[in-house]
Short mmCIF file of C-alpha atoms and ligand atoms in Angstrom, two decimals:
data_model
loop_
_atom_site.label_atom_id
_atom_site.label_comp_id
_atom_site.label_asym_id
_atom_site.label_seq_id
_atom_site.Cartn_x
_atom_site.Cartn_y
_atom_site.Cartn_z
CA MET A 1286 5.80 -0.23 41.61
CA SER A 1287 2.17 0.85 41.42
CA MET A 1288 1.82 0.24 37.69
CA ASP A 1289 -1.98 -0.10 37.77
CA VAL A 1290 -2.45 3.34 39.27
CA MET A 1291 -0.71 4.89 36.33
CA ASN A 1292 -2.69 2.89 33.80
CA GLY A 1293 -5.47 4.48 31.89
CA VAL A 1294 -9.22 3.38 32.10
CA VAL A 1295 -10.65 3.69 28.61
CA SER A 1296 -10.47 0.70 26.30
CA ILE A 1297 -8.45 1.39 23.16
CA ALA A 1298 -11.32 0.36 20.95
CA SER A 1299 -13.77 2.84 22.43
CA LEU A 1300 -11.05 5.51 22.39
CA ARG A 1301 -10.61 4.91 18.75
CA ARG A 1302 -14.32 4.87 17.91
CA ASP A 1303 -14.74 8.24 19.79
CA LEU A 1304 -11.89 9.92 17.89
CA ASN A 1305 -12.82 12.95 15.85
CA THR A 1306 -10.68 12.20 12.79
CA GLN A 1307 -10.71 15.76 11.61
CA ALA A 1308 -9.53 17.13 15.01
CA ILE A 1309 -6.86 14.40 15.13
CA GLY A 1310 -5.62 15.35 11.66
CA ALA A 1311 -5.48 19.06 12.65
CA GLU A 1312 -3.63 18.21 15.91
CA LEU A 1313 -1.01 16.02 13.99
CA TYR A 1314 -0.58 18.77 11.39
CA ASP A 1315 -0.39 21.60 13.82
CA ARG A 1316 2.42 19.86 15.83
CA ILE A 1317 4.39 19.43 12.54
CA ARG A 1318 3.89 23.13 11.74
CA ARG A 1319 5.30 24.08 15.13
CA LEU A 1320 8.33 21.64 14.93
CA TYR A 1321 9.08 22.49 11.19
CA PRO A 1322 11.27 25.66 11.64
CA ILE A 1323 13.76 24.01 14.07
CA CYS A 1324 17.20 23.15 12.78
CA ARG A 1325 17.48 19.63 14.11
CA SER A 1326 20.51 17.33 13.66
CA ILE A 1327 21.64 14.09 15.27
CA THR A 1328 23.01 16.17 18.15
CA GLY A 1329 22.64 19.74 19.37
CA LYS A 1330 20.24 22.48 20.43
CA GLY A 1331 17.62 21.68 17.68
CA LEU A 1332 17.19 18.14 18.80
CA ARG A 1333 17.00 19.33 22.45
CA ASP A 1334 14.42 22.03 21.55
CA THR A 1335 12.37 19.42 19.73
CA LEU A 1336 12.27 17.09 22.63
CA GLY A 1337 11.50 20.11 24.86
CA LEU A 1338 8.36 20.82 22.94
CA ILE A 1339 7.38 17.14 22.89
CA GLY A 1340 7.85 17.04 26.61
CA GLN A 1341 5.18 19.66 27.01
CA GLU A 1342 2.63 17.22 25.68
CA ILE A 1343 3.77 13.81 27.05
CA ASP A 1344 5.79 12.54 29.89
CA LEU A 1345 9.22 12.49 28.12
CA GLU A 1346 12.39 11.63 29.73
CA THR A 1347 15.68 12.76 28.07
CA ARG A 1348 19.13 11.33 28.49
CA GLU A 1349 22.26 12.98 27.44
CA VAL A 1350 25.10 10.59 26.23
CA PRO A 1351 28.60 12.19 26.07
CA SER A 1352 30.45 12.40 22.82
CA GLY A 1353 33.01 9.58 22.54
CA THR A 1354 30.72 6.99 24.27
CA GLN A 1355 31.17 3.70 22.62
CA ALA A 1356 27.96 2.08 21.41
CA PHE A 1357 28.74 -1.38 19.88
CA ASP A 1358 30.86 -0.61 16.73
CA TRP A 1359 29.99 3.04 16.86
CA ILE A 1360 31.13 6.12 18.80
CA VAL A 1361 28.83 8.84 19.86
CA PRO A 1362 29.95 11.88 17.68
CA LYS A 1363 30.74 15.39 18.67
CA GLU A 1364 27.85 17.75 19.18
CA TRP A 1365 27.10 20.00 16.28
CA ASN A 1366 25.40 23.49 16.53
CA VAL A 1367 24.89 26.19 13.97
CA GLN A 1368 24.06 29.79 14.57
CA ASP A 1369 24.17 31.31 11.12
CA ALA A 1370 25.51 30.65 7.65
CA TYR A 1371 25.49 32.58 4.39
CA VAL A 1372 27.19 33.31 1.05
CA LYS A 1373 27.25 37.04 0.50
CA ASP A 1374 27.95 38.75 -2.82
CA ARG A 1375 30.15 41.86 -3.43
CA ASP A 1376 27.27 44.13 -2.33
CA GLY A 1377 26.73 42.30 0.98
CA VAL A 1378 23.51 40.62 -0.24
CA ARG A 1379 23.09 37.08 1.11
CA VAL A 1380 22.65 35.02 -1.95
CA VAL A 1381 22.43 31.84 0.20
CA ASP A 1382 21.05 32.43 3.64
CA PHE A 1383 20.57 29.90 6.47
CA ASN A 1384 17.78 32.11 7.86
CA ALA A 1385 15.77 31.55 4.75
CA SER A 1386 16.02 27.73 5.08
CA ASN A 1387 17.99 25.57 7.40
CA LEU A 1388 18.48 23.03 4.64
CA HIS A 1389 21.08 25.42 3.17
CA VAL A 1390 23.80 24.25 5.35
CA VAL A 1391 25.19 20.62 4.99
CA GLN A 1392 24.65 19.17 8.35
CA TYR A 1393 27.75 18.92 10.54
CA SER A 1394 29.60 21.49 8.40
CA MET A 1395 32.80 22.65 10.08
CA PRO A 1396 33.02 26.44 10.80
CA VAL A 1397 34.14 28.47 7.85
CA ARG A 1398 34.74 32.21 7.45
CA ARG A 1399 36.43 33.02 4.10
CA ARG A 1400 36.48 35.18 0.99
CA MET A 1401 36.36 32.91 -2.04
CA THR A 1402 36.03 32.89 -5.80
CA LEU A 1403 33.11 31.08 -7.17
CA ALA A 1404 35.43 28.37 -8.64
CA GLU A 1405 36.73 27.72 -5.10
CA LEU A 1406 33.33 27.63 -3.66
CA ARG A 1407 31.68 25.47 -6.35
CA PRO A 1408 32.92 22.14 -4.95
CA HIS A 1409 31.05 23.04 -1.74
CA LEU A 1410 27.78 23.74 -3.39
CA PHE A 1411 25.05 21.14 -3.93
CA SER A 1412 21.78 21.43 -5.95
CA ILE A 1413 19.33 19.20 -7.96
CA PRO A 1414 19.43 20.18 -11.70
CA GLU A 1415 16.34 18.19 -12.39
CA ARG A 1416 14.39 19.85 -9.63
CA PRO A 1417 15.60 23.48 -10.12
CA ASP A 1418 13.43 25.00 -7.42
CA TRP A 1419 14.17 22.59 -4.64
CA ILE A 1420 17.02 22.68 -2.03
CA PRO A 1421 18.49 19.29 -1.28
CA TYR A 1422 19.17 17.98 2.22
CA LYS A 1423 22.75 16.81 2.87
CA THR A 1424 24.65 15.62 5.83
CA SER A 1425 28.26 14.87 6.55
CA TYR A 1426 28.12 13.44 10.10
CA TYR A 1427 31.33 11.48 10.08
CA ARG A 1428 33.61 13.25 7.61
CA GLU A 1429 34.65 16.75 8.54
CA THR A 1430 33.89 19.06 5.76
CA TRP A 1431 31.54 21.94 4.98
CA GLY A 1432 29.07 22.84 2.26
CA PHE A 1433 25.86 24.69 1.15
CA CYS A 1434 22.80 23.29 -0.45
CA LEU A 1435 20.81 25.51 -2.77
CA SER A 1436 18.27 25.40 -5.57
CA HIS A 1437 19.63 24.99 -8.97
CA ARG A 1438 18.23 28.26 -9.99
CA GLN A 1439 20.08 29.93 -7.11
CA LEU A 1440 23.37 28.23 -8.25
CA GLN A 1441 22.85 29.26 -11.90
CA ALA A 1442 22.33 32.91 -10.74
CA LEU A 1443 25.78 33.02 -9.20
CA VAL A 1444 28.21 35.06 -11.26
CA GLU A 1445 32.00 34.58 -11.49
CA ASP A 1446 33.09 36.87 -8.56
CA GLU A 1447 34.30 36.73 -5.04
CA TYR A 1448 31.96 35.88 -2.15
CA ASP A 1449 31.99 36.08 1.59
CA VAL A 1450 31.37 32.71 2.94
CA CYS A 1451 30.43 31.98 6.48
CA ILE A 1452 29.25 29.06 8.46
CA ASP A 1453 28.98 30.02 12.12
CA SER A 1454 28.89 26.47 13.54
CA SER A 1455 30.61 24.56 16.29
CA LEU A 1456 31.61 20.87 16.32
CA ALA A 1457 32.75 20.06 19.86
CA GLU A 1458 32.62 17.56 22.69
CA GLY A 1459 29.10 17.48 23.97
CA HIS A 1460 26.15 15.13 23.98
CA LEU A 1461 23.77 12.97 21.95
CA THR A 1462 20.17 13.42 23.36
CA LEU A 1463 17.69 10.59 23.52
CA GLY A 1464 14.01 11.06 24.32
CA GLU A 1465 11.61 8.45 25.58
CA CYS A 1466 8.12 8.07 27.04
CA VAL A 1467 7.25 4.78 28.95
CA LEU A 1468 3.67 4.10 29.62
CA PRO A 1469 3.50 1.10 32.02
CA GLY A 1470 1.00 -1.56 31.35
CA ARG A 1471 -0.33 -4.53 33.41
CA GLU A 1472 2.40 -6.63 31.72
CA ALA A 1473 6.05 -5.73 31.64
CA ASP A 1474 6.30 -6.98 27.91
CA GLU A 1475 6.63 -3.92 25.73
CA ILE A 1476 5.42 -2.44 22.49
CA LEU A 1477 7.96 -0.15 20.97
CA PHE A 1478 7.25 2.80 18.74
CA SER A 1479 10.39 4.47 17.45
CA CYS A 1480 10.86 7.49 15.25
CA HIS A 1481 13.84 9.56 14.19
CA ALA A 1482 13.85 13.25 15.25
CA CYS A 1483 17.17 14.39 13.61
CA HIS A 1484 16.04 15.99 10.39
CA PRO A 1485 15.77 19.74 10.00
CA SER A 1486 12.89 21.26 8.18
CA LEU A 1487 11.50 18.17 6.60
CA CYS A 1488 8.00 17.05 7.16
CA ASN A 1489 7.14 13.61 5.91
CA ASP A 1490 10.63 12.09 6.63
CA ASN A 1491 10.86 12.95 10.26
CA LEU A 1492 8.08 15.10 11.57
CA SER A 1493 5.09 12.93 10.52
CA GLY A 1494 6.54 10.09 12.44
CA VAL A 1495 7.20 12.21 15.47
CA SER A 1496 3.85 13.90 15.48
CA THR A 1497 2.08 10.58 15.08
CA ALA A 1498 4.07 9.10 17.98
CA VAL A 1499 3.21 12.03 20.26
CA THR A 1500 -0.51 11.74 19.64
CA LEU A 1501 -0.41 8.02 19.96
CA ALA A 1502 1.36 8.39 23.29
CA LYS A 1503 -1.13 10.91 24.45
CA LEU A 1504 -4.05 8.65 23.55
CA LEU A 1505 -2.48 5.57 25.07
CA THR A 1506 -1.89 7.44 28.32
CA ARG A 1507 -5.68 7.49 28.80
CA ALA A 1508 -6.16 3.89 27.61
CA SER A 1509 -6.25 0.79 29.72
CA ARG A 1510 -3.09 -0.95 28.73
CA ARG A 1511 -2.09 -4.63 28.89
CA TYR A 1512 1.35 -4.04 27.54
CA THR A 1513 3.96 -1.43 28.47
CA TYR A 1514 4.40 1.12 25.71
CA ARG A 1515 7.80 2.74 24.96
CA PHE A 1516 8.07 5.65 22.53
CA LEU A 1517 11.54 6.60 21.35
CA PHE A 1518 12.28 9.97 19.77
CA ILE A 1519 15.83 9.60 18.74
CA PRO A 1520 18.48 10.58 16.06
CA GLY A 1521 18.41 8.05 13.29
CA THR A 1522 20.98 5.25 13.29
CA ILE A 1523 23.24 6.48 15.92
CA GLY A 1524 20.40 7.10 18.31
CA ALA A 1525 18.95 3.68 17.87
CA ILE A 1526 22.39 2.09 18.12
CA THR A 1527 23.09 4.18 21.32
CA TRP A 1528 19.76 3.31 22.86
CA LEU A 1529 20.12 -0.45 22.14
CA ALA A 1530 23.70 -0.36 23.64
CA LEU A 1531 22.40 1.26 26.74
CA HIS A 1532 19.15 -0.78 27.00
CA GLU A 1533 19.99 -4.43 26.17
CA GLN A 1534 17.97 -5.79 29.07
CA THR A 1535 14.89 -3.53 28.21
CA ALA A 1536 15.16 -4.66 24.49
CA ALA A 1537 14.70 -8.28 25.53
CA ARG A 1538 11.16 -7.26 26.85
CA ILE A 1539 10.15 -5.79 23.41
CA ARG A 1540 7.46 -8.06 22.26
CA ASN A 1541 6.38 -6.02 19.09
CA GLY A 1542 7.28 -2.78 17.64
CA LEU A 1543 6.87 -0.29 14.88
CA VAL A 1544 9.18 2.30 13.31
CA LEU A 1545 7.02 5.29 12.29
CA SER A 1546 8.00 7.46 9.34
CA CYS A 1547 6.65 9.13 6.24
CA LEU A 1548 2.98 8.94 7.45
CA GLY A 1549 1.61 12.23 6.20
CA ASP A 1550 1.99 12.11 2.22
CA ARG A 1551 -0.96 11.35 0.07
CA GLY A 1552 0.28 7.76 -0.95
CA LYS A 1553 -1.22 4.49 0.23
CA PRO A 1554 -0.15 2.95 3.52
CA THR A 1555 2.81 0.71 3.40
CA TYR A 1556 3.95 -1.94 6.01
CA LYS A 1557 7.40 -3.35 5.90
CA ARG A 1558 7.71 -6.57 7.71
CA SER A 1559 10.18 -7.21 10.46
CA ARG A 1560 13.08 -9.51 9.87
CA ARG A 1561 11.15 -12.35 11.29
CA GLY A 1562 8.53 -11.83 8.67
CA LEU A 1563 5.64 -13.58 10.33
CA GLY A 1564 5.74 -12.04 13.90
CA GLU A 1565 2.77 -11.03 15.71
CA ILE A 1566 3.34 -7.33 14.74
CA ASP A 1567 3.69 -8.41 11.04
CA ARG A 1568 0.40 -10.44 11.10
CA ALA A 1569 -1.39 -7.61 13.09
CA ALA A 1570 -0.28 -4.94 10.66
CA VAL A 1571 -1.06 -7.11 7.53
CA HIS A 1572 -4.53 -7.96 8.99
CA VAL A 1573 -5.33 -4.30 9.72
CA LEU A 1574 -4.34 -3.16 6.45
CA GLY A 1575 -5.89 -6.06 4.53
CA ARG A 1576 -9.24 -5.76 6.19
CA SER A 1577 -9.40 -2.04 5.76
CA GLY A 1578 -10.46 -2.44 2.14
CA ASP A 1579 -8.17 0.37 1.24
CA GLU A 1580 -5.29 0.13 -1.19
CA HIS A 1581 -2.04 -0.59 0.68
CA GLU A 1582 1.33 -2.33 0.18
CA ILE A 1583 3.13 -4.93 2.17
CA GLN A 1584 6.87 -5.09 1.76
CA ASP A 1585 9.20 -7.85 2.88
CA PHE A 1586 12.04 -6.93 5.29
CA SER A 1587 15.32 -5.58 3.81
CA PRO A 1588 18.31 -4.31 5.83
CA TYR A 1589 17.91 -0.94 4.32
CA GLY A 1590 15.72 1.74 5.66
CA TYR A 1591 15.21 3.41 9.03
CA ASP A 1592 16.05 2.18 12.50
CA GLU A 1593 14.53 -1.22 11.84
CA ARG A 1594 17.95 -1.94 10.61
CA GLN A 1595 19.27 -1.72 14.12
CA TYR A 1596 16.23 -3.42 16.00
CA CYS A 1597 16.28 -6.26 13.40
CA SER A 1598 20.04 -6.71 13.45
CA PRO A 1599 20.78 -10.41 14.13
CA GLY A 1600 22.08 -9.81 17.74
CA PHE A 1601 18.59 -8.28 18.59
CA ASP A 1602 16.29 -9.69 15.97
CA LEU A 1603 13.36 -7.76 17.40
CA PRO A 1604 9.94 -8.08 15.91
CA VAL A 1605 9.84 -4.44 14.77
CA GLY A 1606 8.29 -3.60 11.40
CA VAL A 1607 7.89 -0.15 9.70
CA LEU A 1608 4.63 1.72 9.07
CA SER A 1609 4.62 4.44 6.46
CA ARG A 1610 2.74 5.73 3.53
CA THR A 1611 5.02 6.35 0.60
CA PRO A 1612 8.31 4.74 1.77
CA HIS A 1613 11.57 6.80 2.01
CA GLY A 1614 13.32 7.49 -1.26
CA CYS A 1615 10.05 6.62 -3.29
CA PHE A 1616 8.70 10.19 -3.53
CA PRO A 1617 10.66 12.92 -5.41
CA GLU A 1618 10.24 15.36 -2.50
CA TYR A 1619 12.32 12.99 -0.24
CA HIS A 1620 15.31 14.77 1.39
CA THR A 1621 14.48 18.03 -0.32
CA SER A 1622 12.85 21.37 0.56
CA ALA A 1623 9.65 20.07 -1.16
CA ASP A 1624 9.10 17.68 1.83
CA ASN A 1625 7.43 20.65 3.41
CA LEU A 1626 4.09 21.46 5.16
CA SER A 1627 2.15 21.53 1.81
CA PHE A 1628 3.25 18.01 1.20
CA MET A 1629 1.40 16.93 4.38
CA ASP A 1630 -2.23 15.95 4.26
CA PRO A 1631 -4.00 16.10 7.63
CA ALA A 1632 -6.54 13.41 6.53
CA LYS A 1633 -3.66 11.02 5.73
CA LEU A 1634 -1.94 11.76 9.01
CA SER A 1635 -5.13 11.02 10.83
CA HIS A 1636 -5.61 7.80 8.81
CA SER A 1637 -2.06 6.69 9.73
CA LEU A 1638 -2.65 7.40 13.38
CA ILE A 1639 -5.92 5.30 13.36
CA THR A 1640 -4.08 2.49 11.58
CA CYS A 1641 -1.59 2.56 14.51
CA LEU A 1642 -4.28 2.40 17.01
CA GLU A 1643 -6.00 -0.52 15.16
CA ILE A 1644 -2.71 -2.38 15.15
CA VAL A 1645 -2.34 -1.75 18.80
CA GLU A 1646 -5.88 -2.98 19.41
CA VAL A 1647 -5.09 -6.28 17.70
CA LEU A 1648 -1.87 -6.78 19.80
CA GLU A 1649 -3.64 -5.94 23.02
CA GLY A 1650 -6.67 -8.09 22.33
CA ASN A 1651 -4.83 -11.17 20.93
CA GLY A 1652 -4.79 -14.26 23.02
CA VAL A 1653 -5.29 -18.05 23.08
CA TYR A 1654 -8.57 -19.48 24.47
CA VAL A 1655 -10.11 -22.70 25.25
CA ASN A 1656 -13.73 -23.78 24.41
CA ARG A 1657 -15.31 -25.14 27.63
CA ASN A 1658 -17.90 -27.02 25.66
CA PRO A 1659 -15.86 -28.56 22.90
CA LYS A 1660 -18.00 -31.75 22.28
CA CYS A 1661 -20.42 -30.54 19.58
CA GLU A 1662 -21.62 -27.01 19.46
CA PRO A 1663 -23.09 -25.39 22.60
CA GLN A 1664 -26.79 -24.38 22.19
CA LEU A 1665 -26.27 -20.76 21.57
CA GLY A 1666 -30.05 -20.00 20.97
CA ARG A 1667 -30.87 -20.91 24.56
CA ARG A 1668 -28.24 -18.33 25.70
CA GLY A 1669 -29.59 -15.65 23.55
CA LEU A 1670 -26.38 -15.77 21.36
CA TYR A 1671 -28.01 -17.06 18.22
CA ARG A 1672 -30.60 -14.97 16.40
CA SER A 1673 -32.87 -17.06 14.03
CA ALA A 1674 -32.23 -16.96 10.32
CA GLY A 1675 -32.63 -13.53 8.76
CA GLY A 1676 -29.86 -11.90 10.63
CA HIS A 1677 -27.62 -9.89 8.35
CA GLY A 1678 -24.74 -7.43 8.37
CA ASP A 1679 -23.05 -7.28 11.79
CA VAL A 1680 -25.34 -9.72 13.37
CA HIS A 1681 -24.36 -12.32 10.76
CA ALA A 1682 -20.62 -11.49 11.18
CA MET A 1683 -20.89 -11.89 14.96
CA GLU A 1684 -22.72 -15.29 14.59
CA THR A 1685 -20.10 -16.46 12.25
CA ALA A 1686 -17.35 -15.22 14.61
CA LEU A 1687 -18.99 -17.06 17.54
CA LEU A 1688 -18.82 -20.28 15.66
CA TRP A 1689 -15.23 -19.67 14.53
CA VAL A 1690 -14.02 -18.80 17.99
CA LEU A 1691 -15.69 -21.89 19.54
CA ASN A 1692 -14.38 -24.09 16.83
CA LEU A 1693 -10.79 -23.02 16.84
CA SER A 1694 -10.39 -22.25 20.56
CA ASP A 1695 -8.59 -25.46 21.38
CA GLY A 1696 -5.67 -23.79 23.19
CA ARG A 1697 -3.58 -23.84 20.07
CA HIS A 1698 -5.12 -20.98 17.96
CA SER A 1699 -4.91 -17.32 18.87
CA LEU A 1700 -7.69 -14.91 18.10
CA LEU A 1701 -5.47 -13.54 15.36
CA ASP A 1702 -5.17 -16.92 13.88
CA ILE A 1703 -8.98 -17.12 13.90
CA ALA A 1704 -9.39 -13.76 12.31
CA GLU A 1705 -6.95 -14.61 9.58
CA ARG A 1706 -8.59 -17.96 8.82
CA SER A 1707 -12.19 -16.84 9.01
CA GLY A 1708 -11.58 -13.60 7.01
CA LEU A 1709 -13.36 -11.78 9.83
CA ARG A 1710 -12.16 -8.47 11.30
CA PHE A 1711 -10.17 -8.98 14.40
CA GLU A 1712 -12.48 -6.62 16.29
CA THR A 1713 -15.44 -8.88 15.63
CA VAL A 1714 -13.54 -12.03 16.73
CA ARG A 1715 -12.41 -10.28 19.79
CA GLN A 1716 -16.07 -9.28 20.62
CA ALA A 1717 -17.25 -12.78 20.01
CA ALA A 1718 -14.58 -14.11 22.44
CA ASP A 1719 -15.74 -11.59 25.08
CA LEU A 1720 -19.35 -12.63 24.64
CA LEU A 1721 -18.44 -16.37 24.99
CA ALA A 1722 -16.42 -15.71 27.98
CA GLU A 1723 -19.26 -13.86 29.62
CA HIS A 1724 -21.44 -16.89 28.96
CA GLU A 1725 -18.70 -19.14 30.46
CA LEU A 1726 -18.23 -20.95 27.11
CA LEU A 1727 -14.60 -19.76 26.84
CA THR A 1728 -11.67 -19.46 29.08
CA GLU A 1729 -8.21 -18.10 28.41
CA ALA A 1730 -5.63 -20.91 27.80
CA ALA A 1731 -3.52 -21.66 30.79
CA ALA A 1732 -0.44 -22.31 28.82
CA PRO A 1733 2.19 -19.63 28.99
CA ARG A 1734 2.37 -17.35 26.03
CA SER A 1735 5.34 -17.97 23.70
CA ASP A 1736 8.61 -16.30 24.61
CA PRO A 1737 8.87 -13.18 22.48
CA ALA A 1738 12.40 -14.24 21.49
CA SER A 1739 11.24 -17.52 20.07
ZN1 LIG B 765 15.91 10.90 5.99
#
C-alpha cells in the first residue's frame, strides 16, 4: 500500500503555528451551526445526514450495521426515524411542535396517534421545573414507550382538555451507521479520535466534539504523519461497542486516543485520564495543559462518561483519555435546549482544537535517543550550539534543553520524560533533540519501542 503517497508534507508544528485562530474558531462554529438543526439519534436518517455533511469535508467511510447484529453483550437496535410530532389543542394549534425543536420528542418514541385528556397525556410529558424555559433532552432507546419534552412554562399553560397527540415515527429493522476517517501514517500504530454524533440539536455535548474532529482531520490530512490517525463519528455507547466488536484487530494497533466532547463552552479545559492513568496520551495531555499556563483540570479515570467506558473496558484497556472543557453533567445546560449555539464560544472551540494539535505534536515527536558523546559534555560552543552568557528567553530555554537532552538521552528516557523532568516545553526539548541530531551528537535509540499493550 502506498501509504507515503497519501501522507501530507507540512509538519504539525508549523501547521499549528500558521493557524489563524479566529478563522479556525469561525470554521468550527459554522459547522456546528449547520449540523445543529438535524434530528440525530443513535440510528436513522439524521445520523446519516450528519455523516453525509461531514463526508463533504473529509474522506469519510460509512458502514451500515444491520439491526439485530450481536456486538459483545449488546444487540444493534432497530432503526428509529421521526417525521413529525405534535400535541394539538381543541383549536388545532400545536402547543408542542417537533418543528419548533427536535428535543420535543423523546428519542426512540413509538408511533402514536390518539385523542387524549391532559390527565392521560401527563405521564408522557417531561419538563424541568427549576429551568422553566428549557426543554429537556430524553431518550428511551431500549424501552418501547413514547413521550414529549417541553418547557415547564409550556406544561403549565396546558389546560384540562382533550388534545390530539401525534408522533409520526417508525421503529423498524434497519441499520446503525458508523462513520470513520483514516489517515495513514508512516507507521501502522494508530492515534484514535472518537466522538459521538447521536444527539439532536445539542451543541456542546455532541456537535463541539464532532466539529473539532472534522477540522483536526482536515488539518492532519495536510500534515506529515508518523502515526496513522483514525477518526470515529459514531453513536454513543452502542456505536463504540459495535465498532470495537467489528474491529478487534484494529483496536490492538491503537497506541493512544482521545474521546472529544464538550469542547465549546466557556469553562476551562479538562483532561480525564485513561484507565491506565500514566499512558503516553495521559502524560502528553497533562504536559500540554500544564505548560499552557492556563487554568485547567485533570481528572482521574472513572468508568462513567462517554465512550472511554468502552475503549477502557478491561478486555481492551486502550490508552484513551477524554478532552473536554466543562465535563458532561457539570453545566446546567447539559442535555437541555440551552446547550445551543449561544452556549458555544468560537474562541474556546479554537483553543480546544489547538490543544488537540499540541497533544498530537507531543505524541508524534516523542521518542528515545542516545547521546553519542556521553563521557562528559560535548563542547557545544565549538559547534555554535552554545551562546556565551547573556542569552535569555528562548535562547536560554534552548541551551537548557540541549543540556537536558544530552544528559538524559541514555536510551532509557523519552523526550517526554525529559520535558517533564526539566519543566521545559516539549516543543523546546524536541527542537533541541533535532539540533543535536543534526550535529551528530544524538541518535535514535535502537531498542524497539514498548508494546502499546504493555
Ligand atoms: Zn449526552
